[in-house]
Short mmCIF file of C-alpha atoms and ligand atoms in Angstrom, two decimals:
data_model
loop_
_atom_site.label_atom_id
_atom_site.label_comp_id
_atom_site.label_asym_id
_atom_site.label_seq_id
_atom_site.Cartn_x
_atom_site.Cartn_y
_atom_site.Cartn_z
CA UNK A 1 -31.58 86.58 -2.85
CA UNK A 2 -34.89 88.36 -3.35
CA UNK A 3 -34.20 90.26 -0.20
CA UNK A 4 -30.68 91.22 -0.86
CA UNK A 5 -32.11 92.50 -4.35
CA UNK A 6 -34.38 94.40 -2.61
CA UNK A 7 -32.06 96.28 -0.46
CA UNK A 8 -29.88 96.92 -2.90
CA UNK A 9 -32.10 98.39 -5.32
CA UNK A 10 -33.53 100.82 -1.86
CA UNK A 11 -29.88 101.54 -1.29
CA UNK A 12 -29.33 102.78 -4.83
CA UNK A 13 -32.56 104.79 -4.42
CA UNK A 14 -31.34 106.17 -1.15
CA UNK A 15 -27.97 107.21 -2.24
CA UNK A 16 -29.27 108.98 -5.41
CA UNK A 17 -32.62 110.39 -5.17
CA UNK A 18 -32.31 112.68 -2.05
CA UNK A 19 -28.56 113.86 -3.62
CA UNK A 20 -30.58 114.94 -7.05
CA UNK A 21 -33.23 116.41 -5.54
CA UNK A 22 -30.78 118.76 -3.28
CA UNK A 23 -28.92 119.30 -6.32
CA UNK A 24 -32.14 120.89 -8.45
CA UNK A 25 -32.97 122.75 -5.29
CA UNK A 26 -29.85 124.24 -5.29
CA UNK A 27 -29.63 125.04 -9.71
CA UNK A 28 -33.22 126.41 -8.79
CA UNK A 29 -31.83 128.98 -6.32
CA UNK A 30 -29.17 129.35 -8.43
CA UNK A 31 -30.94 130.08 -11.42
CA UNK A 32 -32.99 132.84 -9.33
CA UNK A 33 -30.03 134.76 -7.88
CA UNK A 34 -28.49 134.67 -11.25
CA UNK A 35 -31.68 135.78 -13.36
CA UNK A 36 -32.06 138.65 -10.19
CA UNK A 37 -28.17 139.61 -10.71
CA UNK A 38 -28.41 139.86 -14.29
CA UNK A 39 -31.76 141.53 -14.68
CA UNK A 40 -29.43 144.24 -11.96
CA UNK A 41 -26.84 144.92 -14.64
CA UNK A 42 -29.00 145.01 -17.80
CA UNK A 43 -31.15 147.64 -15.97
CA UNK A 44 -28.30 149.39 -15.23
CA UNK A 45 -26.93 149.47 -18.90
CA UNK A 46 -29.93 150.28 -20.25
CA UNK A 47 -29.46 153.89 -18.52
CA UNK A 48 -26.26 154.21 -21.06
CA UNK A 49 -27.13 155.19 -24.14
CA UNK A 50 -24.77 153.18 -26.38
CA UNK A 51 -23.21 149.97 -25.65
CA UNK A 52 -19.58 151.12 -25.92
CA UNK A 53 -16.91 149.46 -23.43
CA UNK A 54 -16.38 152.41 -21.33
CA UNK A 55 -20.12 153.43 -20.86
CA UNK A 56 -20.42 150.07 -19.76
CA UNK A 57 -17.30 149.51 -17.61
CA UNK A 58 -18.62 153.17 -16.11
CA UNK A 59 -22.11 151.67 -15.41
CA UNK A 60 -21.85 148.52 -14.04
CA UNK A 61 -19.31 150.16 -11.44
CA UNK A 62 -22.26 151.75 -10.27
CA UNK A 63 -23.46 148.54 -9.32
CA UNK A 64 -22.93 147.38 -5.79
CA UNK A 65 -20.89 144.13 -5.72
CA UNK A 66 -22.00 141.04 -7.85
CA UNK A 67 -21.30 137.80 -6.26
CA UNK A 68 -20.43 136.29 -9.52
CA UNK A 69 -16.87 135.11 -10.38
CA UNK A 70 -17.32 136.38 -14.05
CA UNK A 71 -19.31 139.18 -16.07
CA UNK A 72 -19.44 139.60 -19.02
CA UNK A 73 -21.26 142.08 -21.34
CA UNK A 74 -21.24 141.72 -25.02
CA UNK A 75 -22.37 143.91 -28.02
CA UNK A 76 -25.49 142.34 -29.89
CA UNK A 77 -22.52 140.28 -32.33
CA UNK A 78 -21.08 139.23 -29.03
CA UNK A 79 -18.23 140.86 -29.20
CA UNK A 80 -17.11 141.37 -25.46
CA UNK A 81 -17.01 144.56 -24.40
CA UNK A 82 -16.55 144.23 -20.65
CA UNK A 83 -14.96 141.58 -18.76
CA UNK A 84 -14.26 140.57 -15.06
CA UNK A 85 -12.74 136.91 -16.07
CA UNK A 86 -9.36 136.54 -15.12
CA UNK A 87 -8.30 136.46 -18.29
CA UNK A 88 -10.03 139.10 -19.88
CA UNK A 89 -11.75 138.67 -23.41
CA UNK A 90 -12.39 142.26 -23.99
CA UNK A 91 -12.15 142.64 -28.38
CA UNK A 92 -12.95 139.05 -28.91
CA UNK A 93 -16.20 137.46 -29.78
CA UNK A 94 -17.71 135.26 -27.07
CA UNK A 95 -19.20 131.83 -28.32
CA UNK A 96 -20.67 130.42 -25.48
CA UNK A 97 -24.00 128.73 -26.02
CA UNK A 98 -25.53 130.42 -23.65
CA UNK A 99 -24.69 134.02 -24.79
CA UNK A 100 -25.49 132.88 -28.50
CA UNK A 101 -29.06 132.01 -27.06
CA UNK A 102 -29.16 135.55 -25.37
CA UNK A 103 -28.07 137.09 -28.62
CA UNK A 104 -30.70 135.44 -30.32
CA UNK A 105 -33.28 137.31 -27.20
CA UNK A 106 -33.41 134.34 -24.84
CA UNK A 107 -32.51 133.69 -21.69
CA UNK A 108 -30.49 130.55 -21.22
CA UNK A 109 -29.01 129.12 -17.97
CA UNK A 110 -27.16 126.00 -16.97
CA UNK A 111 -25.54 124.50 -13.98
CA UNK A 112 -23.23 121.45 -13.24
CA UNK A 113 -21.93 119.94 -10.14
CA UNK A 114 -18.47 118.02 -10.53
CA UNK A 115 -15.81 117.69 -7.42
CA UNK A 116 -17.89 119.53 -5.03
CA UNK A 117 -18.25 122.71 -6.98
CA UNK A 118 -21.18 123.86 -8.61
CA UNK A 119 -20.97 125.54 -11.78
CA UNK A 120 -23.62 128.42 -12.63
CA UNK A 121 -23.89 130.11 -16.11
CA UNK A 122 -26.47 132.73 -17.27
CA UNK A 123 -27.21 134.68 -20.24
CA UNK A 124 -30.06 137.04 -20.55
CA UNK A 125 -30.47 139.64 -23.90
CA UNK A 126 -29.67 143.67 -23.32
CA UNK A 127 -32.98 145.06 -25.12
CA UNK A 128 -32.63 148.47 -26.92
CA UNK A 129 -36.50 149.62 -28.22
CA UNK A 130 -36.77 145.96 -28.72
CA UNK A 131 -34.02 145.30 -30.28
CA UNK A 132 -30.99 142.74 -28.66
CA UNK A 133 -28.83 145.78 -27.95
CA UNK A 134 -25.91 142.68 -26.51
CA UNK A 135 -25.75 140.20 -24.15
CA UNK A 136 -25.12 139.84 -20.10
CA UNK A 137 -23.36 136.43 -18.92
CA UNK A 138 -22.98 135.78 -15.62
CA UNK A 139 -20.52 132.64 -14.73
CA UNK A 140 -20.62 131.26 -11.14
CA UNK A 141 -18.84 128.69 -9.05
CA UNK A 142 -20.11 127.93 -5.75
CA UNK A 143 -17.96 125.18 -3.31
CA UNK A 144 -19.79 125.92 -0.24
CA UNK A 145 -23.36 124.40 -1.69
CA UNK A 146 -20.93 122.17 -3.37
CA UNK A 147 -19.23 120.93 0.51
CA UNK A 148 -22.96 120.48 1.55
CA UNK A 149 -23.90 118.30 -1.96
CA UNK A 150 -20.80 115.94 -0.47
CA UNK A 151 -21.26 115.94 3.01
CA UNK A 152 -24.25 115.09 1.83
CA UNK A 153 -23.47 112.20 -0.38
CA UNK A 154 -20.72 111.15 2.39
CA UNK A 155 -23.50 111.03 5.15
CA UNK A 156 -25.55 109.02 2.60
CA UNK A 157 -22.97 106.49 2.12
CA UNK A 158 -22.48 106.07 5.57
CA UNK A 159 -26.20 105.29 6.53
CA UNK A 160 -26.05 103.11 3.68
CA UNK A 161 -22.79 100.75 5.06
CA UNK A 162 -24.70 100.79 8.91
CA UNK A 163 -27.51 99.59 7.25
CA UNK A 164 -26.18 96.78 4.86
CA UNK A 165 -24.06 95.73 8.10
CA UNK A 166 -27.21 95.84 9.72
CA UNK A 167 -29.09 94.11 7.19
CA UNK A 168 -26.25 91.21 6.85
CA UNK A 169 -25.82 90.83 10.54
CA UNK A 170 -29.58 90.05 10.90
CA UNK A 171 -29.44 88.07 7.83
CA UNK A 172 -27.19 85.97 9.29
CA UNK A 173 -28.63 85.75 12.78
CA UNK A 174 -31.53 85.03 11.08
CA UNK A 175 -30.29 82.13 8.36
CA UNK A 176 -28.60 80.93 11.71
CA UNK A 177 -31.60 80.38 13.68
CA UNK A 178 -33.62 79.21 10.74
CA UNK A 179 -31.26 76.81 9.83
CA UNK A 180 -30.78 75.46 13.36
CA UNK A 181 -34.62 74.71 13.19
CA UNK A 182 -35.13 72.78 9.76
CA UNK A 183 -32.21 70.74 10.61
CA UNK A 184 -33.80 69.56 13.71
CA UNK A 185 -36.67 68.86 11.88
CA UNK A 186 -35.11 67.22 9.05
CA UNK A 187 -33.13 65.23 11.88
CA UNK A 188 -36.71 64.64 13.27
CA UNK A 189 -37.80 63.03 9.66
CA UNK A 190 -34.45 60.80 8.95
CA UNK A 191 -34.62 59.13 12.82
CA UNK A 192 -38.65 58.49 11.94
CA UNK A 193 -37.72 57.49 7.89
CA UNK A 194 -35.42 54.70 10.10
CA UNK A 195 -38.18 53.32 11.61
CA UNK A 196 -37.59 55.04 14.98
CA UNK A 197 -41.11 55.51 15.59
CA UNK A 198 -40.94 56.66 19.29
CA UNK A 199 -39.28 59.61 18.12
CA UNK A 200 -40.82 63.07 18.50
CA UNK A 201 -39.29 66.42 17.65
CA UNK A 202 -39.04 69.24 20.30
CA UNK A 203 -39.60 72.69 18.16
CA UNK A 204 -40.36 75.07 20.70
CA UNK A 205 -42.67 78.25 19.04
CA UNK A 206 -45.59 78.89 17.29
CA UNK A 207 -44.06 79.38 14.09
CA UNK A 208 -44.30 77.50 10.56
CA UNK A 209 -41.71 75.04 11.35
CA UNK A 210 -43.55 74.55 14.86
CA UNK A 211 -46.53 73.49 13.49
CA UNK A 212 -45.00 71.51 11.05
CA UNK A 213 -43.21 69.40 13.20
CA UNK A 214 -46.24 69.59 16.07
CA UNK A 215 -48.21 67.74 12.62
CA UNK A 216 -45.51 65.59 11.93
CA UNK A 217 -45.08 64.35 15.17
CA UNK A 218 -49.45 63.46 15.38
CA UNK A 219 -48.44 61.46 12.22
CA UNK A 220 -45.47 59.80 13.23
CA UNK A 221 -48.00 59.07 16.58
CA UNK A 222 -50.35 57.15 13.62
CA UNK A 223 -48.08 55.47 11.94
CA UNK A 224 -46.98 54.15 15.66
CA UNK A 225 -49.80 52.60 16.18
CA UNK A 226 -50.27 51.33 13.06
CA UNK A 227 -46.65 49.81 13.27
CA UNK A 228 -47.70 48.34 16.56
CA UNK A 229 -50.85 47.01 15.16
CA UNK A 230 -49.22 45.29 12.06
CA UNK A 231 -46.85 43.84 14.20
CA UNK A 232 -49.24 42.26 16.41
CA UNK A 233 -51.22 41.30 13.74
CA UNK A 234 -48.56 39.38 12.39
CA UNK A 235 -47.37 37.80 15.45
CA UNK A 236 -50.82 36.77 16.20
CA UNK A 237 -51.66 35.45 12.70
CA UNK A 238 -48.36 33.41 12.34
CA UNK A 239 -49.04 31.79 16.01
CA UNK A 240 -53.18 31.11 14.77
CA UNK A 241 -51.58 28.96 11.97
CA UNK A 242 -49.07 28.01 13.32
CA UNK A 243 -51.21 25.36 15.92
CA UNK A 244 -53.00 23.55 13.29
CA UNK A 245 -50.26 23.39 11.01
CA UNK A 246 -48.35 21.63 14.11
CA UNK A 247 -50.89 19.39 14.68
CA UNK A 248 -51.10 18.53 11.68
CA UNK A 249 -47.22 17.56 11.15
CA UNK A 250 -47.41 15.33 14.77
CA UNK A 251 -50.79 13.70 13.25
CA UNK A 252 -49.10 12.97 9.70
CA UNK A 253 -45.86 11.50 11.33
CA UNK A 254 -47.79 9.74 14.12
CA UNK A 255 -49.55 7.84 11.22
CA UNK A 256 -46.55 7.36 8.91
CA UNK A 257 -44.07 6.76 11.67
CA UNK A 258 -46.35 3.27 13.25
CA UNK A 259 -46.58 1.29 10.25
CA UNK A 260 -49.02 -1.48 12.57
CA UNK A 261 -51.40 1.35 13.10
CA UNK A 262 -54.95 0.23 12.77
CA UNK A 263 -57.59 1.50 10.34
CA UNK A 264 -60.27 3.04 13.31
CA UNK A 265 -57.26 4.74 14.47
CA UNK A 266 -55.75 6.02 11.89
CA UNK A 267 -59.25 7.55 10.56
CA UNK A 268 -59.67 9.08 13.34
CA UNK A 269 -56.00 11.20 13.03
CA UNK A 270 -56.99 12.17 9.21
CA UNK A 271 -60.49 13.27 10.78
CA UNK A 272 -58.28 15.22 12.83
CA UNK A 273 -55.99 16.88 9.89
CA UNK A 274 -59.25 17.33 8.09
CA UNK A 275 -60.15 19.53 11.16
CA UNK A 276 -57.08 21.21 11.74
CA UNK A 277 -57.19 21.85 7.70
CA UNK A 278 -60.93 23.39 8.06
CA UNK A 279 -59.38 25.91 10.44
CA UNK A 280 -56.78 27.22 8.65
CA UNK A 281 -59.45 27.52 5.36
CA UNK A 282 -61.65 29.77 7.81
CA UNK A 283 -58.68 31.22 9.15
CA UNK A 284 -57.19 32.63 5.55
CA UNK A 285 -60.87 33.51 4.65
CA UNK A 286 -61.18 35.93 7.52
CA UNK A 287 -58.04 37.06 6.97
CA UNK A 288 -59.19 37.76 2.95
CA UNK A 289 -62.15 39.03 4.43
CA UNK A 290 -60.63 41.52 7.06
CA UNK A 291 -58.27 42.71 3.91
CA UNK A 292 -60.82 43.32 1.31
CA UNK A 293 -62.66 45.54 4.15
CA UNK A 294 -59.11 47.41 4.94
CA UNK A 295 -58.88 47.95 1.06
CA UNK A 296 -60.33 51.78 1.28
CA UNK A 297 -61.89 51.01 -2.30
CA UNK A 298 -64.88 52.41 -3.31
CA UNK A 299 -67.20 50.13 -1.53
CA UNK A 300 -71.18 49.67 -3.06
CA UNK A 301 -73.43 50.99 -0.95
CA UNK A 302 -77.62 50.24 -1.55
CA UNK A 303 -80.81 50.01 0.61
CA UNK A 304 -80.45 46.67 1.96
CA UNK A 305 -83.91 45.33 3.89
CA UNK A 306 -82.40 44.11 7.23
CA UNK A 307 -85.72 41.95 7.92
CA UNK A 308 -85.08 40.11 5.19
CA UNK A 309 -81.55 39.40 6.03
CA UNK A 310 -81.93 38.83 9.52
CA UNK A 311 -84.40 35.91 8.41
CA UNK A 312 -81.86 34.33 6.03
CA UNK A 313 -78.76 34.42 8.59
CA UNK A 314 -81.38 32.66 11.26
CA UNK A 315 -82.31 30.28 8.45
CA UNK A 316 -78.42 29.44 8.21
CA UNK A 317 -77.60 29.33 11.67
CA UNK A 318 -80.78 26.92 12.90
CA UNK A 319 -78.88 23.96 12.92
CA UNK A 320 -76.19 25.02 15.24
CA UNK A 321 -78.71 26.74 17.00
CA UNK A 322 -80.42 23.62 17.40
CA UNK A 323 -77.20 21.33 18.16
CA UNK A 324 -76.31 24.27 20.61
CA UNK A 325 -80.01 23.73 22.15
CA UNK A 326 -80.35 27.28 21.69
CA UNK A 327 -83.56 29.42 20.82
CA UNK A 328 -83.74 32.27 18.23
CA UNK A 329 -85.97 34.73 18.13
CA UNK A 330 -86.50 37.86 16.02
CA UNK A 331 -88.54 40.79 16.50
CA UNK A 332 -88.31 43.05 13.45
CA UNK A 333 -90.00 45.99 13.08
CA UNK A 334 -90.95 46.33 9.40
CA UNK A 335 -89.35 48.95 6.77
CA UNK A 336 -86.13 48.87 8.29
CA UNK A 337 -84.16 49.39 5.17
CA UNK A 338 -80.29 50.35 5.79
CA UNK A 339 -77.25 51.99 3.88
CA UNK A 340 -74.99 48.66 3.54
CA UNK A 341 -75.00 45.54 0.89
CA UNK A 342 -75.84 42.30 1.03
CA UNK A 343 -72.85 40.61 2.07
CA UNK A 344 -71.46 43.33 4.73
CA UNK A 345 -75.08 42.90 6.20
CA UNK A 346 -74.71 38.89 6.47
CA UNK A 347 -71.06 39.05 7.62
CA UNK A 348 -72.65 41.50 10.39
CA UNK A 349 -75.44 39.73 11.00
CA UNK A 350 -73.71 35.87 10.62
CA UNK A 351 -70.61 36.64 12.87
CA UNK A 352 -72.85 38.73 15.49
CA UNK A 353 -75.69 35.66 15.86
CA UNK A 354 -73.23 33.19 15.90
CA UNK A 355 -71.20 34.11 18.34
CA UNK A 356 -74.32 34.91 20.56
CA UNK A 357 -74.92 30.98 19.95
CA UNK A 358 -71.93 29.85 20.36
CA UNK A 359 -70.86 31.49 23.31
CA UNK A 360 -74.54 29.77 25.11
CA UNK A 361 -75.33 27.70 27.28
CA UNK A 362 -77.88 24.85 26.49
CA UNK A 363 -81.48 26.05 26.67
CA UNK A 364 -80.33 29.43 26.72
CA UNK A 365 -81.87 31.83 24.47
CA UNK A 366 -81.28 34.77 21.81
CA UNK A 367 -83.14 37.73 20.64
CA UNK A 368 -82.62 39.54 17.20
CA UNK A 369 -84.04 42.95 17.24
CA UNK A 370 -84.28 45.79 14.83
CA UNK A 371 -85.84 49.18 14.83
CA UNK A 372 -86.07 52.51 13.05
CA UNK A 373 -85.02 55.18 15.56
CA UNK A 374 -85.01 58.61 13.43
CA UNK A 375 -82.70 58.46 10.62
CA UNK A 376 -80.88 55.18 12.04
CA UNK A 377 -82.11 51.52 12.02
CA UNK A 378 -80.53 49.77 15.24
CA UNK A 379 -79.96 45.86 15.47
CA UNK A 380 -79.69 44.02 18.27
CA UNK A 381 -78.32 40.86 18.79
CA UNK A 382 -78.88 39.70 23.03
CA UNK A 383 -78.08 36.41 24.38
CA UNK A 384 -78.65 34.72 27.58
CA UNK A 385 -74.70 33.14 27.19
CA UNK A 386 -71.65 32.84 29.28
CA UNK A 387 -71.49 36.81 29.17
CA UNK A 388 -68.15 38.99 28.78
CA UNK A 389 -65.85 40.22 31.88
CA UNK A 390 -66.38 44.08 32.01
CA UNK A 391 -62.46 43.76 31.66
CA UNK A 392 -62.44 41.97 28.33
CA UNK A 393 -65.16 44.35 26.81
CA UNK A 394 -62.77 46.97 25.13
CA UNK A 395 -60.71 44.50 23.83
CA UNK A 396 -62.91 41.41 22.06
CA UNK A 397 -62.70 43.86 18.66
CA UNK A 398 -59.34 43.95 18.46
CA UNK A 399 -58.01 41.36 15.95
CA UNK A 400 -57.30 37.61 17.51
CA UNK A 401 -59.01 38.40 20.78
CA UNK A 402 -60.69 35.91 22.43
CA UNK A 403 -61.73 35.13 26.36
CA UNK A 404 -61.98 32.34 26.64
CA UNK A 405 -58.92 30.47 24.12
CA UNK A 406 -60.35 27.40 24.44
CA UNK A 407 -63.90 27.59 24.00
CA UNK A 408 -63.37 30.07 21.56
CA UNK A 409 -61.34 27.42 19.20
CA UNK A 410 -63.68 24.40 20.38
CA UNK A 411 -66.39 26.31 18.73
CA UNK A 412 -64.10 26.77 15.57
CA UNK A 413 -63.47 30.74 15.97
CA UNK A 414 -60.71 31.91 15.26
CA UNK A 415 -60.56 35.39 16.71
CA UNK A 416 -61.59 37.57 13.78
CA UNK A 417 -65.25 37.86 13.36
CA UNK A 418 -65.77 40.78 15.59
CA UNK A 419 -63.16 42.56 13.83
CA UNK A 420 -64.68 41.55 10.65
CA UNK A 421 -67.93 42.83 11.83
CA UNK A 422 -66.70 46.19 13.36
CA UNK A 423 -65.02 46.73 10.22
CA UNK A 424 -67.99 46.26 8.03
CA UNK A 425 -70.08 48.05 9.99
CA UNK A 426 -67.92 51.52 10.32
CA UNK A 427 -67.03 51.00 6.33
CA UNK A 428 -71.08 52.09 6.08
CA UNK A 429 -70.74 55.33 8.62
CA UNK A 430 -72.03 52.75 11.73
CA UNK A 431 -71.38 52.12 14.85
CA UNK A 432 -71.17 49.18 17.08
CA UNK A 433 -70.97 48.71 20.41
CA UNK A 434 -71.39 45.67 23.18
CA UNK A 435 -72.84 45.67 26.83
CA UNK A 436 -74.37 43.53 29.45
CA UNK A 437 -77.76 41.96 29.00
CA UNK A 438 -79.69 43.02 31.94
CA UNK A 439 -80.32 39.30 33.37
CA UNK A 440 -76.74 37.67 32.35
CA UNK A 441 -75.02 37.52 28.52
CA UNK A 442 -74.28 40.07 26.86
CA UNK A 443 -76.34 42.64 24.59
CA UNK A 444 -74.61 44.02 20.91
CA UNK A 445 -75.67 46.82 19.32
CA UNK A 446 -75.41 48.20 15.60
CA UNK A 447 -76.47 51.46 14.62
CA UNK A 448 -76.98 51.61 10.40
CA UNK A 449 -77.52 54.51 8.31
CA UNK A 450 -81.11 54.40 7.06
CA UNK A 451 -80.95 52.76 3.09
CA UNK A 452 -82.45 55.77 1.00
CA UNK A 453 -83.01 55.84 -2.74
CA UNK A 454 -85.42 53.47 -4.17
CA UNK A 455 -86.68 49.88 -2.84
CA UNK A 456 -84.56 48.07 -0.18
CA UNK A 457 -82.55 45.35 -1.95
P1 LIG B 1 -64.30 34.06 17.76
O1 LIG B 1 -63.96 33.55 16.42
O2 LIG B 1 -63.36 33.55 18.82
O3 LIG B 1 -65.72 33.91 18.10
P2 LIG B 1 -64.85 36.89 17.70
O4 LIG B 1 -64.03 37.99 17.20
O5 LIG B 1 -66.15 36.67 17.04
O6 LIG B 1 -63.93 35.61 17.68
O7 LIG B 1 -65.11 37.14 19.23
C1 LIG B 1 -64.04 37.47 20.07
C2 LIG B 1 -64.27 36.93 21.46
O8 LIG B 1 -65.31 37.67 22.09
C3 LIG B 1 -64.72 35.51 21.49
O9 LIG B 1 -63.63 34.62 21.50
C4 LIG B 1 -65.51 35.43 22.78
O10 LIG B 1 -64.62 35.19 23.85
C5 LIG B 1 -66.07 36.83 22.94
N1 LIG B 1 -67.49 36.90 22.54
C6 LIG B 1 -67.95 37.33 21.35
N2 LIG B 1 -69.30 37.30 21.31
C7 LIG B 1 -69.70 36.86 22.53
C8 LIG B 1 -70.99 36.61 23.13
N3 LIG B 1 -72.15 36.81 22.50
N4 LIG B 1 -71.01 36.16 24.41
C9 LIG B 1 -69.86 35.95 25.08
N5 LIG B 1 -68.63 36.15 24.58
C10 LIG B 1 -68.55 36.59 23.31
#
């Protein structure tokens, strides 16, 4: 609508300025060859010596010919005294406004165009020693400046139709293509808003609605994954809970269904739903934990002294250590003070050593390292265990993953703590990453942000 206002209003402008402008060119030249005719025949009158019809009739013969359609000459009361009208107004007074304006020893002029004519009038004073002797008015009508004033106008209006049909064809070509585009777009958005999450939209271009739908498509490409990864997730949780919850329904009916079953025995079944119950506490915690780190809120971040953690997770884990017959040592260089808190650090730290003890073999051994390298602190966690296939490697963060099943739920895991740990360490700006100990197991390494502000917590 803008648009079409615009046009309009340059339309308007088009058809009517360069007509008015013509149109004062022409009353200027007309006002010239008027003023130069008259200023003819009141020179030539002033030669007669009184203004008396015949002495002027006799001197304006004299004159070559006018091209006026009317003169008239007029004592100074403006009573006309020589005429050239068709009908003749010789012995009457003359109250035109411009001869009254003459009279009164001005000149006056005036001009109109109406149905291709153009009318002219003039009326300049006859001076006698300085005195308005009478008046000269010249009348005019001129239809061949008046044919070019409408051929004009006609070619105006003309340019003015090509272009609006111009304008309206492009306007719709335009609208056309436009719309073809946002309604494969919005086509794009409703198949995605279904849940179609494979879809992409082809917009060929660079324009706007190209890199709209080149951004929408990257986010439909996100929420893909994300779909895919919820999914999983939820397959994979249901079928971790589901196997102790199954064992736990063939232990209960195994002991209500013998009603001879002995005491050792049937101890030894509620040992076994105790079990089964212990892993489905651990698993909901993880899965608590792994949600309060997905949260996104505004997590506390202080100088945490990793030393001092490191000691109290190796003070935690010594018994299994021990039962694992597994050796832990730490080599910490002092002031290693990191951006974290406390219990991101131990969930870190906990899940990282454990699984290095866990995932041992008896006498084996494991080193906990950490330095200051420039504005990092880097932990390392090495073992001399079972080690990871080069295969499994990218995988053993993603949620549920585990090489080995069995050992992996033998030694109570439940698939989650690297996650955990990944997660904890990347909601502090770290990084983590796993390789092979030169010598067999496997080496982990954290890179923290160095804990600035005041003493370590
Ligand atoms: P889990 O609860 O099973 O220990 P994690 O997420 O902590 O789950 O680890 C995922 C898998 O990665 C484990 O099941 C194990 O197969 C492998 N893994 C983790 N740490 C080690 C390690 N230090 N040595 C060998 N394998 C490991």
């Amino acid at each position: 609508m803008g648009y079409v206002c615009i046009i309009g209003v340059l339309l308007v402008l088009m058809n009517t300025y360069p007509l008015l402008m013509n149109q004062n060119l022409i009353f200027r030249a007309k006002q010239t060859a008027l003023t130069n005719q008259a200023a003819l025949v009141t020179n030539t009158l002033v030669t007669a010596d009184d203004l008396t019809p015949e002495a002027v009739a006799q001197a304006v013969d004299q004159l070559e010919d006018l091209e006026v359609q009317r003169l008239v000459v007029t004592d100074e009361a403006g009573l006309v005294l020589y005429d050239t009208g068709e009908a003749t107004a010789v012995g009457r007074y003359l109250l035109q406004g411009e001869v009254v304006s003459a009279l009164e020893g001005n000149d006056a002029f005036s001009s109109r165009y109406a149905g291709g004519v153009i009318y002219s009038r003039f009326a300049t004073p006859v001076m006698d020693r300085n005195q308005v002797a009478g008046a000269v008015y010249l009348y005019e009508e001129d239809s061949g400046q008046g044919t070019l004033l409408v051929e004009l106008q006609r070619n105006l209006r003309l340019i003015s139709v090509v272009v609006c049909l111009a304008v309206l064809v492009l306007f719709w070509a335009f609208s056309a293509f436009l719309s073809r585009r946002v309604n494969t777009l919005l086509g794009g958005i409703r198949t995605v808003r279904a849940g179609e999450y494979t879809h992409r939209i082809a917009l060929p271009g660079h324009d706007e609605l190209s890199q709209l739908a080149e951004e929408f498509n990257q986010l439909t490409g996100r929420l893909q994954v994300t779909e895919e990864e919820r999914r999983r997730f939820v397959s994979d949780a249901s079928h971790e809970l589901k196997t102790p919850l199954a064992s736990i329904r063939l232990l209960t009916d195994s002991i209500l269904q013998d009603e001879n079953i002995d005491k050792a025995t049937a101890r030894e079944f509620v040992a076994d739903i105790g079990e089964a119950t212990d892993r489905l506490i651990r698993i909901s915690q993880e899965l608590l934990e792994l949600n309060r780190l997905d949260e996104g809120r505004t997590v506390l971040q202080e100088a945490v002294d990793l030393n001092a953690q490191v000691g109290k997770a190796a003070r935690l884990l010594l018994p299994l250590a021990e039962s694992a017959e597994v050796t832990l040592e730490t080599d910490l260089e002092p002031g290693c003070a990191i951006l974290c808190n406390q219990e991101d650090t131990m969930q870190i730290l906990r899940n990282l050593m454990e699984n290095a003890i866990k995932y041992n073999t008896p006498q084996g051994r494991v080193w906990v390292t950490t330095r200051r390298v420039g504005d990092r602190v880097r932990l390392e966690v090495a073992d001399t265990g079972v080690g990871i296939p080069p295969e499994d490697m990218p995988k053993i963060f993603q949620r549920f993953y585990r090489v080995d099943k069995a050992r992996s739920r033998a030694a109570g895991g439940t698939g989650l703590g690297l996650s955990i740990a990944r997660d904890a360490v990347r909601r502090h700006g770290g990084e983590i990453a796993v390789a092979p100990r030169e010598g067999g197991g496997t080496l982990f390494t954290v890179t923290f942000r160095v804990g600035e502000g005041g003493e370590p917590a």
